[in-house]
Amino acid sequence: MPPTPPPARVHSYEENGTFVVAASGEFDLDEQEQLLAALGEADRRNLPATAVDLSGVTFADSSLLNALLHAWRRHRTSGRRLILAGPLHPTVTQLLTVTGTLEHFEIAETLSEALA
């Protein structure tokens, strides 16, 4: 029997003038609301940048991509940066690559790099 995947978790905080959304675990439609809520909080805070730490995400489907694309649009419209921080799991990289959306996002190798 395969091991049970870790539950999806999202928490957010402010660091160095950047709003950080840290996600971990497996993300599909059932977990989308957690991420949407945190990204909504980023919009309410209206800081110059939001870093989405995806280094702990082990699986993502179109629901995570949809949340990120909506956040990207809102950030771009309001003149703010949205940075995806890794290292990205191969399944996340594949999702962004196959859908042709990787080039739309600012990617940082690590959260530290995103906050620099």
mmCIF file with all atom_site columns, C-alpha atoms in Angstrom:
data_model
loop_
_atom_site.group_PDB
_atom_site.id
_atom_site.type_symbol
_atom_site.label_atom_id
_atom_site.label_alt_id
_atom_site.label_comp_id
_atom_site.label_asym_id
_atom_site.label_entity_id
_atom_site.label_seq_id
_atom_site.pdbx_PDB_ins_code
_atom_site.Cartn_x
_atom_site.Cartn_y
_atom_site.Cartn_z
_atom_site.occupancy
_atom_site.B_iso_or_equiv
_atom_site.pdbx_formal_charge
_atom_site.auth_seq_id
_atom_site.auth_comp_id
_atom_site.auth_asym_id
_atom_site.auth_atom_id
_atom_site.pdbx_PDB_model_num
ATOM 1   C CA . MET A 1 1   ? 0.000   0.000  0.000   1.00 0.00 ? 1   MET A CA 1
ATOM 2   C CA . PRO A 1 2   ? 1.501   3.377  -1.002  1.00 0.00 ? 2   PRO A CA 1
ATOM 3   C CA . PRO A 1 3   ? 2.146   5.898  1.769   1.00 0.00 ? 3   PRO A CA 1
ATOM 4   C CA . THR A 1 4   ? -0.520  8.508  2.394   1.00 0.00 ? 4   THR A CA 1
ATOM 5   C CA . PRO A 1 5   ? 0.510   11.830 0.843   1.00 0.00 ? 5   PRO A CA 1
ATOM 6   C CA . PRO A 1 6   ? 0.995   14.733 3.234   1.00 0.00 ? 6   PRO A CA 1
ATOM 7   C CA . PRO A 1 7   ? -2.067  16.961 3.559   1.00 0.00 ? 7   PRO A CA 1
ATOM 8   C CA . ALA A 1 8   ? -2.015  20.239 1.695   1.00 0.00 ? 8   ALA A CA 1
ATOM 9   C CA . ARG A 1 9   ? -1.169  23.176 3.903   1.00 0.00 ? 9   ARG A CA 1
ATOM 10  C CA . VAL A 1 10  ? -0.978  26.899 3.289   1.00 0.00 ? 10  VAL A CA 1
ATOM 11  C CA . HIS A 1 11  ? 0.198   29.573 5.647   1.00 0.00 ? 11  HIS A CA 1
ATOM 12  C CA . SER A 1 12  ? 1.050   33.184 5.012   1.00 0.00 ? 12  SER A CA 1
ATOM 13  C CA . TYR A 1 13  ? 3.107   35.900 6.646   1.00 0.00 ? 13  TYR A CA 1
ATOM 14  C CA . GLU A 1 14  ? 4.985   39.098 5.855   1.00 0.00 ? 14  GLU A CA 1
ATOM 15  C CA . GLU A 1 15  ? 8.766   39.185 5.603   1.00 0.00 ? 15  GLU A CA 1
ATOM 16  C CA . ASN A 1 16  ? 11.035  42.001 4.386   1.00 0.00 ? 16  ASN A CA 1
ATOM 17  C CA . GLY A 1 17  ? 8.087   43.892 2.917   1.00 0.00 ? 17  GLY A CA 1
ATOM 18  C CA . THR A 1 18  ? 6.946   40.869 0.904   1.00 0.00 ? 18  THR A CA 1
ATOM 19  C CA . PHE A 1 19  ? 3.793   38.865 1.513   1.00 0.00 ? 19  PHE A CA 1
ATOM 20  C CA . VAL A 1 20  ? 4.729   35.164 1.604   1.00 0.00 ? 20  VAL A CA 1
ATOM 21  C CA . VAL A 1 21  ? 2.311   32.358 0.825   1.00 0.00 ? 21  VAL A CA 1
ATOM 22  C CA . ALA A 1 22  ? 3.912   29.040 1.756   1.00 0.00 ? 22  ALA A CA 1
ATOM 23  C CA . ALA A 1 23  ? 2.250   25.940 0.326   1.00 0.00 ? 23  ALA A CA 1
ATOM 24  C CA . SER A 1 24  ? 3.107   22.299 0.900   1.00 0.00 ? 24  SER A CA 1
ATOM 25  C CA . GLY A 1 25  ? 1.634   18.894 0.128   1.00 0.00 ? 25  GLY A CA 1
ATOM 26  C CA . GLU A 1 26  ? -0.578  17.844 -2.765  1.00 0.00 ? 26  GLU A CA 1
ATOM 27  C CA . PHE A 1 27  ? -2.895  20.391 -4.396  1.00 0.00 ? 27  PHE A CA 1
ATOM 28  C CA . ASP A 1 28  ? -6.001  19.620 -6.384  1.00 0.00 ? 28  ASP A CA 1
ATOM 29  C CA . LEU A 1 29  ? -9.522  21.041 -6.485  1.00 0.00 ? 29  LEU A CA 1
ATOM 30  C CA . ASP A 1 30  ? -10.230 20.036 -2.868  1.00 0.00 ? 30  ASP A CA 1
ATOM 31  C CA . GLU A 1 31  ? -7.355  22.178 -1.560  1.00 0.00 ? 31  GLU A CA 1
ATOM 32  C CA . GLN A 1 32  ? -7.754  25.157 -3.886  1.00 0.00 ? 32  GLN A CA 1
ATOM 33  C CA . GLU A 1 33  ? -9.704  27.251 -1.341  1.00 0.00 ? 33  GLU A CA 1
ATOM 34  C CA . GLN A 1 34  ? -6.742  27.374 1.064   1.00 0.00 ? 34  GLN A CA 1
ATOM 35  C CA . LEU A 1 35  ? -4.526  28.852 -1.607  1.00 0.00 ? 35  LEU A CA 1
ATOM 36  C CA . LEU A 1 36  ? -7.196  31.220 -2.913  1.00 0.00 ? 36  LEU A CA 1
ATOM 37  C CA . ALA A 1 37  ? -7.754  32.562 0.608   1.00 0.00 ? 37  ALA A CA 1
ATOM 38  C CA . ALA A 1 38  ? -4.046  33.251 1.125   1.00 0.00 ? 38  ALA A CA 1
ATOM 39  C CA . LEU A 1 39  ? -3.702  34.905 -2.289  1.00 0.00 ? 39  LEU A CA 1
ATOM 40  C CA . GLY A 1 40  ? -6.776  37.006 -1.486  1.00 0.00 ? 40  GLY A CA 1
ATOM 41  C CA . GLU A 1 41  ? -5.059  38.141 1.695   1.00 0.00 ? 41  GLU A CA 1
ATOM 42  C CA . ALA A 1 42  ? -2.044  39.120 -0.424  1.00 0.00 ? 42  ALA A CA 1
ATOM 43  C CA . ASP A 1 43  ? -4.351  41.333 -2.477  1.00 0.00 ? 43  ASP A CA 1
ATOM 44  C CA . ARG A 1 44  ? -5.804  42.940 0.645   1.00 0.00 ? 44  ARG A CA 1
ATOM 45  C CA . ARG A 1 45  ? -2.322  43.626 2.050   1.00 0.00 ? 45  ARG A CA 1
ATOM 46  C CA . ASN A 1 46  ? -1.320  45.167 -1.303  1.00 0.00 ? 46  ASN A CA 1
ATOM 47  C CA . LEU A 1 47  ? 2.419   44.882 -0.653  1.00 0.00 ? 47  LEU A CA 1
ATOM 48  C CA . PRO A 1 48  ? 4.771   45.470 -3.606  1.00 0.00 ? 48  PRO A CA 1
ATOM 49  C CA . ALA A 1 49  ? 5.486   41.736 -3.957  1.00 0.00 ? 49  ALA A CA 1
ATOM 50  C CA . THR A 1 50  ? 4.049   38.349 -3.107  1.00 0.00 ? 50  THR A CA 1
ATOM 51  C CA . ALA A 1 51  ? 6.276   35.287 -2.968  1.00 0.00 ? 51  ALA A CA 1
ATOM 52  C CA . VAL A 1 52  ? 4.490   31.957 -3.330  1.00 0.00 ? 52  VAL A CA 1
ATOM 53  C CA . ASP A 1 53  ? 6.762   29.327 -1.816  1.00 0.00 ? 53  ASP A CA 1
ATOM 54  C CA . LEU A 1 54  ? 6.011   26.136 -3.741  1.00 0.00 ? 54  LEU A CA 1
ATOM 55  C CA . SER A 1 55  ? 9.085   24.231 -2.552  1.00 0.00 ? 55  SER A CA 1
ATOM 56  C CA . GLY A 1 56  ? 6.946   21.893 -0.442  1.00 0.00 ? 56  GLY A CA 1
ATOM 57  C CA . VAL A 1 57  ? 4.302   21.181 -3.088  1.00 0.00 ? 57  VAL A CA 1
ATOM 58  C CA . THR A 1 58  ? 4.621   17.580 -4.264  1.00 0.00 ? 58  THR A CA 1
ATOM 59  C CA . PHE A 1 59  ? 1.665   17.498 -6.673  1.00 0.00 ? 59  PHE A CA 1
ATOM 60  C CA . ALA A 1 60  ? -0.360  20.179 -8.421  1.00 0.00 ? 60  ALA A CA 1
ATOM 61  C CA . ASP A 1 61  ? -3.134  20.121 -10.980 1.00 0.00 ? 61  ASP A CA 1
ATOM 62  C CA . SER A 1 62  ? -4.997  22.763 -12.950 1.00 0.00 ? 62  SER A CA 1
ATOM 63  C CA . SER A 1 63  ? -6.703  24.111 -9.818  1.00 0.00 ? 63  SER A CA 1
ATOM 64  C CA . LEU A 1 64  ? -3.359  25.299 -8.412  1.00 0.00 ? 64  LEU A CA 1
ATOM 65  C CA . LEU A 1 65  ? -2.415  26.673 -11.824 1.00 0.00 ? 65  LEU A CA 1
ATOM 66  C CA . ASN A 1 66  ? -5.743  28.500 -12.060 1.00 0.00 ? 66  ASN A CA 1
ATOM 67  C CA . ALA A 1 67  ? -5.209  30.126 -8.648  1.00 0.00 ? 67  ALA A CA 1
ATOM 68  C CA . LEU A 1 68  ? -1.689  31.203 -9.614  1.00 0.00 ? 68  LEU A CA 1
ATOM 69  C CA . LEU A 1 69  ? -2.790  32.626 -12.965 1.00 0.00 ? 69  LEU A CA 1
ATOM 70  C CA . HIS A 1 70  ? -5.570  34.667 -11.377 1.00 0.00 ? 70  HIS A CA 1
ATOM 71  C CA . ALA A 1 71  ? -3.125  35.980 -8.780  1.00 0.00 ? 71  ALA A CA 1
ATOM 72  C CA . TRP A 1 72  ? -0.580  36.778 -11.511 1.00 0.00 ? 72  TRP A CA 1
ATOM 73  C CA . ARG A 1 73  ? -3.193  38.805 -13.412 1.00 0.00 ? 73  ARG A CA 1
ATOM 74  C CA . ARG A 1 74  ? -4.255  40.735 -10.302 1.00 0.00 ? 74  ARG A CA 1
ATOM 75  C CA . HIS A 1 75  ? -0.653  41.466 -9.351  1.00 0.00 ? 75  HIS A CA 1
ATOM 76  C CA . ARG A 1 76  ? 0.268   42.579 -12.858 1.00 0.00 ? 76  ARG A CA 1
ATOM 77  C CA . THR A 1 77  ? -2.797  44.836 -13.093 1.00 0.00 ? 77  THR A CA 1
ATOM 78  C CA . SER A 1 78  ? -1.944  46.531 -9.800  1.00 0.00 ? 78  SER A CA 1
ATOM 79  C CA . GLY A 1 79  ? 1.785   46.871 -10.569 1.00 0.00 ? 79  GLY A CA 1
ATOM 80  C CA . ARG A 1 80  ? 2.903   44.311 -8.000  1.00 0.00 ? 80  ARG A CA 1
ATOM 81  C CA . ARG A 1 81  ? 5.273   41.353 -8.414  1.00 0.00 ? 81  ARG A CA 1
ATOM 82  C CA . LEU A 1 82  ? 4.242   37.714 -8.013  1.00 0.00 ? 82  LEU A CA 1
ATOM 83  C CA . ILE A 1 83  ? 7.240   35.445 -7.514  1.00 0.00 ? 83  ILE A CA 1
ATOM 84  C CA . LEU A 1 84  ? 7.083   31.646 -7.444  1.00 0.00 ? 84  LEU A CA 1
ATOM 85  C CA . ALA A 1 85  ? 9.782   30.330 -5.130  1.00 0.00 ? 85  ALA A CA 1
ATOM 86  C CA . GLY A 1 86  ? 11.290  26.872 -5.413  1.00 0.00 ? 86  GLY A CA 1
ATOM 87  C CA . PRO A 1 87  ? 12.967  24.639 -5.767  1.00 0.00 ? 87  PRO A CA 1
ATOM 88  C CA . LEU A 1 88  ? 9.956   23.460 -7.737  1.00 0.00 ? 88  LEU A CA 1
ATOM 89  C CA . HIS A 1 89  ? 8.990   19.792 -7.630  1.00 0.00 ? 89  HIS A CA 1
ATOM 90  C CA . PRO A 1 90  ? 9.234   18.167 -11.084 1.00 0.00 ? 90  PRO A CA 1
ATOM 91  C CA . THR A 1 91  ? 5.440   17.762 -11.253 1.00 0.00 ? 91  THR A CA 1
ATOM 92  C CA . VAL A 1 92  ? 4.959   21.497 -10.666 1.00 0.00 ? 92  VAL A CA 1
ATOM 93  C CA . THR A 1 93  ? 7.573   22.350 -13.290 1.00 0.00 ? 93  THR A CA 1
ATOM 94  C CA . GLN A 1 94  ? 5.917   19.941 -15.710 1.00 0.00 ? 94  GLN A CA 1
ATOM 95  C CA . LEU A 1 95  ? 2.486   21.504 -15.100 1.00 0.00 ? 95  LEU A CA 1
ATOM 96  C CA . LEU A 1 96  ? 3.820   24.988 -15.831 1.00 0.00 ? 96  LEU A CA 1
ATOM 97  C CA . THR A 1 97  ? 5.811   23.812 -18.852 1.00 0.00 ? 97  THR A CA 1
ATOM 98  C CA . VAL A 1 98  ? 3.122   21.670 -20.510 1.00 0.00 ? 98  VAL A CA 1
ATOM 99  C CA . THR A 1 99  ? 0.543   24.435 -20.150 1.00 0.00 ? 99  THR A CA 1
ATOM 100 C CA . GLY A 1 100 ? 2.905   27.062 -21.584 1.00 0.00 ? 100 GLY A CA 1
ATOM 101 C CA . THR A 1 101 ? 2.597   29.242 -18.487 1.00 0.00 ? 101 THR A CA 1
ATOM 102 C CA . LEU A 1 102 ? 6.110   28.901 -17.041 1.00 0.00 ? 102 LEU A CA 1
ATOM 103 C CA . GLU A 1 103 ? 7.341   31.922 -19.008 1.00 0.00 ? 103 GLU A CA 1
ATOM 104 C CA . HIS A 1 104 ? 4.625   34.142 -17.505 1.00 0.00 ? 104 HIS A CA 1
ATOM 105 C CA . PHE A 1 105 ? 5.870   33.722 -13.948 1.00 0.00 ? 105 PHE A CA 1
ATOM 106 C CA . GLU A 1 106 ? 8.864   35.195 -12.212 1.00 0.00 ? 106 GLU A CA 1
ATOM 107 C CA . ILE A 1 107 ? 10.649  32.188 -10.702 1.00 0.00 ? 107 ILE A CA 1
ATOM 108 C CA . ALA A 1 108 ? 13.169  32.273 -7.846  1.00 0.00 ? 108 ALA A CA 1
ATOM 109 C CA . GLU A 1 109 ? 15.290  29.239 -7.051  1.00 0.00 ? 109 GLU A CA 1
ATOM 110 C CA . THR A 1 110 ? 14.581  29.637 -3.327  1.00 0.00 ? 110 THR A CA 1
ATOM 111 C CA . LEU A 1 111 ? 12.413  31.670 -1.003  1.00 0.00 ? 111 LEU A CA 1
ATOM 112 C CA . SER A 1 112 ? 15.536  33.502 0.191   1.00 0.00 ? 112 SER A CA 1
ATOM 113 C CA . GLU A 1 113 ? 16.221  34.559 -3.391  1.00 0.00 ? 113 GLU A CA 1
ATOM 114 C CA . ALA A 1 114 ? 12.621  35.736 -3.777  1.00 0.00 ? 114 ALA A CA 1
ATOM 115 C CA . LEU A 1 115 ? 12.923  37.859 -0.642  1.00 0.00 ? 115 LEU A CA 1
ATOM 116 C CA . ALA A 1 116 ? 16.272  39.412 -1.591  1.00 0.00 ? 116 ALA A CA 1
#
